[in-house]
């Protein structure tokens, strides 16, 4: 193993992070190669800096004028230069500040600095690379973003174990969660992924449920299990009901127990409505980790990024710095939030006025971009296809569920959309297909 990896492992040994690293995670290190040497030169090479593979003229990166004309608010460096492997430092600090503001109970002094990833997908994949091995089990609710299968099962050869997401009463199924967690904890290690607001259901836990989820995990940590929790917060902040827990579970979990390692995967993709920018963040937090541990973890993560994507989009990161420091940012974002909330409330009204037919059971939803129906006695794929014949696109999941991304449909079109869904479902139900 590379001596730099051994050094980092030594720093992490004895901590929850050290115990839970995958084989690949243990091998990771950040090389003292081109990137590290250029960083050193950036500070000391005051005559000529002949380190980086970029084309520079008069101290500025070359940029084609037709391109800079499209980006008048950015300097050439902001627009086209490479960003550091872990992201532009100012953006990382701004995101940490934002995390504090959005999660008042977060102990921001006791977590790592966020690292930039090219979207949340890459963040989840990096976390999986670092902490999931062949044969490891990762627990997720039975309604989950399909890409987790590719990431955990195919890339990492780990096993996804799911539990029934919703109780009969229509909330987060704490009993099912407790059961699966207790069974898996018997092996000494727990790996869990929680995504709120959830894709595909649009559900986020209530304040009580969030507390109980934390308590259940602390119980297992108390009994000696090491616990890794990945918090996929892609749709963070889009909470439409008063009793919904308004913070990320990362806030309590990152300070809950020295045997619990929480990883927050979040980003601007959905939160700031910049899906194609490819800017996400990964942050580590655990009551068992100190600044030295975080430093070692960040170096390993930087090694993971360096070996897979090298660095994230510079232009996206710099545009976001400008956005976050704009005086209008908060109000503009609130405007988009209110638009989505109005759609959510409109759907609630539509369902009051015209309840969905019995063949469509509405799954609990209170947040995010989506809502889903469980199809009863009809095939979700058939329903999707018959809606498609009418020019309406929806997503069928595992033959049993229909996901509707109401985030993509204007307020005044929701009645027509849901009327068409209900009619198509009733028709299928009547024909018995
Ligand atoms: C739950 C969840 N996590 C992660 C992602 C991926 O986000 P990104 O586009 O930033 O990779 C998505 C996108 O659909 C998602 O629904």
XYZ file of C-alpha atoms and ligand atoms in Angstrom:
449
model
C 0.000 0.000 0.000
C 1.184 3.521 -0.734
C 2.946 5.027 2.323
C 0.682 8.099 2.120
C -2.380 5.832 2.398
C -0.803 4.027 5.352
C -0.201 7.357 7.066
C -3.841 8.379 6.615
C -5.046 4.974 7.822
C -2.948 5.328 10.949
C -4.572 8.679 11.644
C -8.021 7.146 11.221
C -7.397 3.844 13.016
C -9.408 3.545 16.196
C -12.168 5.844 14.919
C -15.521 4.883 13.430
C -14.297 6.156 10.056
C -11.154 4.028 10.201
C -13.133 0.934 11.140
C -15.679 1.391 8.364
C -13.384 2.195 5.410
C -13.659 -0.131 2.425
C -10.551 -1.793 0.998
C -10.475 0.919 -1.653
C -11.025 3.542 1.048
C -7.985 2.225 2.899
C -5.890 2.416 -0.274
C -6.878 6.018 -1.016
C -4.442 8.907 -0.591
C -3.864 12.253 -2.231
C -0.678 12.069 -4.290
C 2.058 14.674 -4.061
C 1.888 14.894 -7.849
C 0.958 17.627 -10.286
C -1.936 19.037 -8.260
C -0.032 19.276 -4.974
C 3.111 20.629 -6.681
C 1.102 23.257 -8.583
C -0.585 24.339 -5.371
C 2.871 24.796 -3.817
C 4.018 26.709 -6.899
C 0.880 28.857 -6.721
C 2.152 30.129 -3.384
C 5.884 30.330 -4.171
C 6.613 30.479 -7.929
C 6.668 34.269 -8.289
C 8.808 34.248 -11.501
C 7.377 31.567 -13.798
C 4.768 28.986 -12.987
C 5.291 26.165 -15.468
C 3.323 23.556 -13.557
C -0.304 23.305 -14.659
C -1.522 21.957 -17.994
C -3.353 25.134 -18.940
C -2.533 27.729 -21.598
C -1.748 31.093 -19.999
C -1.097 34.486 -21.593
C -0.009 37.534 -19.561
C -0.867 35.759 -16.336
C -4.456 34.906 -17.331
C -5.788 31.686 -18.832
C -6.407 31.966 -22.560
C -10.099 32.217 -23.368
C -11.807 32.470 -26.732
C -13.459 35.901 -27.016
C -16.752 34.420 -28.235
C -16.880 32.442 -25.002
C -15.965 35.277 -22.642
C -18.674 37.355 -24.352
C -21.180 34.801 -22.999
C -19.825 35.130 -19.455
C -19.418 38.852 -18.848
C -19.679 38.496 -15.055
C -16.765 36.070 -14.775
C -13.020 36.631 -15.090
C -11.221 34.286 -17.518
C -9.813 32.418 -14.518
C -13.291 31.922 -13.029
C -14.659 30.844 -16.380
C -12.134 28.363 -17.706
C -9.321 27.602 -15.232
C -9.253 24.293 -13.372
C -10.869 24.332 -9.940
C -8.992 22.679 -7.047
C -9.731 18.958 -6.610
C -11.823 19.533 -3.479
C -13.533 22.611 -4.897
C -13.100 26.384 -4.861
C -12.285 27.312 -1.225
C -14.643 30.312 -1.132
C -17.545 28.197 -2.345
C -16.808 25.521 0.268
C -16.841 28.140 3.036
C -20.020 29.730 1.716
C -21.714 26.325 1.639
C -20.630 25.603 5.214
C -22.105 28.948 6.284
C -25.313 28.094 4.428
C -25.448 24.660 6.085
C -25.245 26.391 9.488
C -28.009 28.816 8.590
C -30.271 26.057 7.263
C -29.572 23.713 10.194
C -29.532 25.782 13.389
C -28.825 22.736 15.576
C -25.749 21.742 13.546
C -22.443 21.952 15.417
C -20.559 23.354 12.452
C -17.288 23.545 14.405
C -17.281 19.779 14.745
C -17.783 18.700 11.121
C -15.517 18.740 8.074
C -15.433 21.459 5.484
C -17.728 20.445 2.589
C -15.931 19.076 -0.467
C -17.263 19.866 -3.934
C -18.376 16.896 -6.031
C -19.738 17.022 -9.571
C -23.333 16.657 -8.418
C -24.792 14.503 -5.671
C -24.510 11.350 -7.747
C -20.743 11.611 -7.623
C -20.924 12.378 -3.892
C -22.928 9.209 -3.222
C -20.552 7.217 -5.436
C -17.484 8.604 -3.642
C -18.975 7.809 -0.235
C -19.812 4.304 -1.482
C -16.272 3.868 -2.820
C -14.809 4.886 0.523
C -17.073 2.891 2.823
C -18.840 0.051 0.999
C -17.221 -3.221 0.013
C -18.390 -6.296 -1.808
C -20.931 -8.082 0.374
C -21.580 -5.119 2.712
C -25.241 -4.379 3.327
C -26.677 -0.890 2.973
C -30.131 -0.232 4.380
C -32.553 2.035 2.478
C -36.335 2.495 2.651
C -38.191 0.420 0.040
C -38.942 3.540 -1.989
C -35.607 4.875 -3.182
C -33.849 6.630 -6.036
C -33.112 3.861 -8.568
C -29.547 5.001 -9.179
C -28.559 3.649 -5.741
C -28.785 0.186 -7.288
C -26.130 0.980 -9.872
C -23.930 2.724 -7.334
C -24.068 0.254 -4.445
C -24.926 -3.035 -6.115
C -23.131 -2.807 -9.449
C -20.203 -0.480 -8.771
C -19.512 -1.660 -5.242
C -21.079 -5.157 -5.210
C -22.742 -4.237 -1.921
C -26.229 -5.449 -1.046
C -29.221 -3.148 -0.682
C -31.570 -4.214 2.092
C -34.807 -2.301 2.257
C -37.523 -1.922 4.858
C -41.139 -0.867 4.471
C -40.966 2.922 4.281
C -44.494 3.732 5.440
C -46.405 2.445 8.417
C -50.107 1.598 8.128
C -50.815 4.932 9.829
C -49.066 6.685 6.942
C -45.793 7.938 8.374
C -42.177 6.783 8.514
C -42.245 3.143 9.610
C -40.183 3.382 12.779
C -40.883 -0.208 13.762
C -39.711 -1.626 10.431
C -36.648 0.615 10.619
C -35.862 -0.494 14.172
C -36.180 -4.144 13.164
C -33.874 -4.011 10.147
C -31.358 -1.858 11.978
C -31.307 -4.197 14.994
C -30.833 -7.252 12.782
C -28.003 -5.706 10.779
C -26.320 -4.245 13.859
C -25.811 -7.802 15.082
C -22.988 -7.984 12.480
C -21.205 -5.119 14.241
C -21.558 -2.521 11.476
C -24.501 -0.648 10.039
C -24.627 1.201 6.753
C -27.759 3.242 6.080
C -28.840 5.701 3.435
C -31.669 8.115 4.168
C -32.940 10.499 1.507
C -35.286 13.281 2.622
C -37.246 14.810 0.946
C -37.506 11.391 -0.616
C -37.351 10.558 -4.286
C -39.795 9.126 -5.442
C -42.408 9.693 -2.706
C -41.787 13.297 -1.666
C -41.870 12.340 2.019
C -39.825 13.846 4.849
C -40.060 12.770 8.496
C -41.930 14.695 11.148
C -40.019 16.198 14.064
C -40.951 13.185 16.217
C -39.921 10.670 13.534
C -36.576 12.404 13.017
C -35.885 12.212 16.760
C -36.823 8.543 16.838
C -34.645 7.700 13.824
C -31.720 9.295 15.652
C -32.571 7.492 18.920
C -32.782 4.113 17.173
C -29.314 4.588 15.697
C -27.838 5.865 18.963
C -29.223 2.775 20.720
C -27.287 0.523 18.365
C -24.139 2.626 18.671
C -24.471 2.402 22.465
C -24.553 -1.354 22.136
C -21.255 -1.268 20.211
C -22.188 -1.159 16.518
C -20.384 1.201 14.166
C -22.918 3.168 12.162
C -22.492 4.932 8.836
C -25.406 7.109 7.739
C -25.457 8.717 4.338
C -27.887 11.633 4.288
C -28.898 12.305 0.693
C -30.319 15.810 1.049
C -30.758 16.484 -2.675
C -34.131 18.218 -2.203
C -33.284 19.856 1.118
C -35.391 22.798 2.207
C -38.473 22.056 0.125
C -40.619 21.314 3.181
C -44.267 22.330 2.820
C -45.832 21.349 6.157
C -45.388 22.796 9.634
C -44.772 19.520 11.451
C -42.020 18.337 9.068
C -38.517 18.171 10.505
C -36.897 21.200 8.913
C -33.241 20.252 9.287
C -31.075 17.548 7.805
C -30.693 14.388 9.894
C -26.985 15.091 9.455
C -27.351 17.822 12.120
C -28.269 15.489 15.006
C -26.407 12.441 13.698
C -23.093 14.259 13.233
C -22.962 14.938 16.972
C -24.914 11.965 18.304
C -22.299 9.346 19.123
C -18.633 8.568 18.588
C -19.617 5.361 16.792
C -21.883 7.178 14.322
C -20.323 8.647 11.179
C -22.727 10.830 9.202
C -22.052 11.936 5.653
C -24.079 14.763 4.183
C -24.611 14.688 0.440
C -26.218 17.841 -0.756
C -25.808 20.512 -3.349
C -27.094 23.189 -5.589
C -28.498 20.801 -8.211
C -32.079 20.853 -6.933
C -31.815 23.374 -4.079
C -30.619 26.209 -6.271
C -32.286 25.043 -9.467
C -29.035 24.457 -11.391
C -29.422 20.815 -12.368
C -26.829 20.789 -15.119
C -24.127 22.729 -13.258
C -22.894 19.555 -11.577
C -22.046 21.092 -8.213
C -22.724 19.035 -5.107
C -21.059 18.766 -1.701
C -19.943 15.997 0.619
C -19.350 16.676 4.338
C -18.315 14.350 7.158
C -19.507 14.632 10.762
C -19.096 12.482 13.851
C -18.813 13.023 17.576
C -15.890 10.589 17.399
C -13.798 12.591 14.932
C -11.369 15.459 15.443
C -9.851 17.940 12.991
C -6.997 15.444 12.309
C -9.474 12.742 11.356
C -11.367 15.100 9.057
C -8.124 16.161 7.442
C -7.278 12.511 6.713
C -10.788 11.809 5.383
C -10.682 14.868 3.120
C -7.325 13.748 1.717
C -8.749 10.306 0.988
C -11.811 11.846 -0.611
C -9.600 14.163 -2.670
C -7.731 11.054 -3.830
C -11.028 9.455 -4.790
C -12.050 12.531 -6.760
C -8.638 12.931 -8.352
C -8.749 9.355 -9.598
C -12.293 9.578 -10.967
C -13.171 13.096 -12.087
C -10.056 15.155 -11.221
C -12.102 18.237 -10.324
C -15.580 19.712 -10.669
C -16.782 22.373 -13.089
C -15.055 25.659 -12.360
C -17.566 27.811 -14.213
C -20.453 26.318 -12.225
C -18.685 26.882 -8.924
C -17.845 30.495 -9.703
C -21.332 31.287 -10.938
C -22.612 29.897 -7.643
C -20.212 32.073 -5.624
C -21.656 35.082 -7.440
C -25.183 33.795 -6.805
C -24.652 33.133 -3.082
C -23.156 36.574 -2.539
C -25.891 38.334 -4.471
C -28.246 40.439 -2.321
C -31.205 39.013 -4.238
C -30.324 35.349 -3.778
C -32.529 34.637 -0.750
C -35.637 36.304 -2.133
C -35.236 34.766 -5.594
C -34.869 31.323 -4.073
C -37.878 31.899 -1.836
C -39.869 32.779 -4.968
C -39.110 29.372 -6.503
C -39.873 27.645 -3.192
C -43.272 29.342 -2.997
C -44.051 28.327 -6.585
C -43.413 24.687 -5.722
C -45.299 24.951 -2.435
C -48.337 26.375 -4.259
C -48.307 23.356 -6.556
C -48.130 21.031 -3.551
C -51.101 22.796 -1.921
C -53.019 22.757 -5.206
C -52.588 18.980 -5.446
C -53.889 18.631 -1.895
C -56.954 20.697 -2.920
C -57.498 18.642 -6.071
C -57.392 15.424 -4.018
C -59.929 16.917 -1.570
C -62.295 17.899 -4.345
C -61.782 14.769 -6.458
C -60.237 11.940 -4.456
C -58.033 9.584 -6.514
C -59.848 6.366 -7.555
C -59.406 3.295 -5.321
C -56.889 1.818 -7.778
C -54.521 4.700 -6.980
C -53.363 4.910 -3.382
C -51.632 8.185 -2.611
C -48.406 7.608 -0.698
C -47.564 10.124 2.034
C -45.946 13.275 0.668
C -45.127 16.628 2.212
C -41.958 17.931 0.531
C -39.638 17.965 -2.455
C -40.375 17.619 -6.156
C -42.502 14.450 -6.331
C -45.491 12.452 -5.176
C -46.268 8.814 -5.931
C -49.279 6.538 -6.197
C -49.305 2.860 -5.302
C -51.245 1.115 -8.052
C -53.869 -1.288 -6.725
C -55.031 -3.959 -9.174
C -53.556 -2.132 -12.159
C -50.098 -2.221 -13.633
C -48.113 1.003 -13.230
C -46.239 0.463 -16.475
C -49.536 0.007 -18.352
C -50.793 3.184 -16.765
C -47.656 5.050 -17.747
C -47.988 3.842 -21.342
C -51.632 4.788 -21.633
C -50.832 8.243 -20.242
C -48.030 8.511 -22.753
C -50.569 7.830 -25.521
C -52.296 10.991 -24.333
C -49.046 12.930 -24.390
C -48.463 12.758 -20.622
C -45.144 11.611 -19.206
C -44.857 10.014 -15.760
C -42.535 7.390 -14.262
C -43.551 3.851 -13.402
C -41.547 2.117 -10.706
C -41.295 -1.654 -10.319
C -44.694 -2.109 -11.970
C -46.400 -1.020 -8.778
C -45.944 2.725 -8.428
C -46.456 5.821 -10.526
C -44.256 8.830 -9.756
C -45.430 12.290 -10.697
C -42.840 15.088 -10.765
C -45.206 17.976 -10.093
C -42.123 20.186 -9.939
C -42.182 20.046 -13.750
C -45.831 20.946 -14.300
C -47.247 24.449 -13.987
C -49.809 25.222 -11.306
C -52.669 25.873 -13.717
C -52.102 22.528 -15.465
C -52.203 20.315 -12.386
C -55.969 19.753 -12.476
C -55.807 18.594 -16.079
C -52.818 16.365 -15.299
C -54.411 14.621 -12.328
C -57.809 14.333 -14.019
C -56.088 12.526 -16.899
C -54.173 10.239 -14.492
C -57.334 9.346 -12.568
C -59.318 8.662 -15.752
C -56.592 6.529 -17.317
C -56.251 4.521 -14.080
C -60.010 3.990 -13.812
C -60.155 2.838 -17.404
C -57.387 0.287 -16.808
C -59.083 -0.833 -13.615
C -62.410 -1.305 -15.422
C -60.779 -3.399 -18.158
C -58.924 -5.417 -15.553
C -55.465 -4.771 -17.033
C -32.386 11.419 -4.221
C -31.458 11.936 -5.242
N -30.149 11.973 -4.976
C -29.270 12.414 -5.876
C -29.677 12.844 -7.100
C -28.639 13.275 -8.106
O -28.345 14.609 -8.050
P -27.254 15.234 -9.042
O -27.976 15.595 -10.297
O -26.715 16.395 -8.301
O -26.208 14.205 -9.294
C -31.018 12.820 -7.446
C -31.447 13.255 -8.780
O -32.471 12.950 -9.302
C -31.938 12.356 -6.491
O -33.234 12.291 -6.758
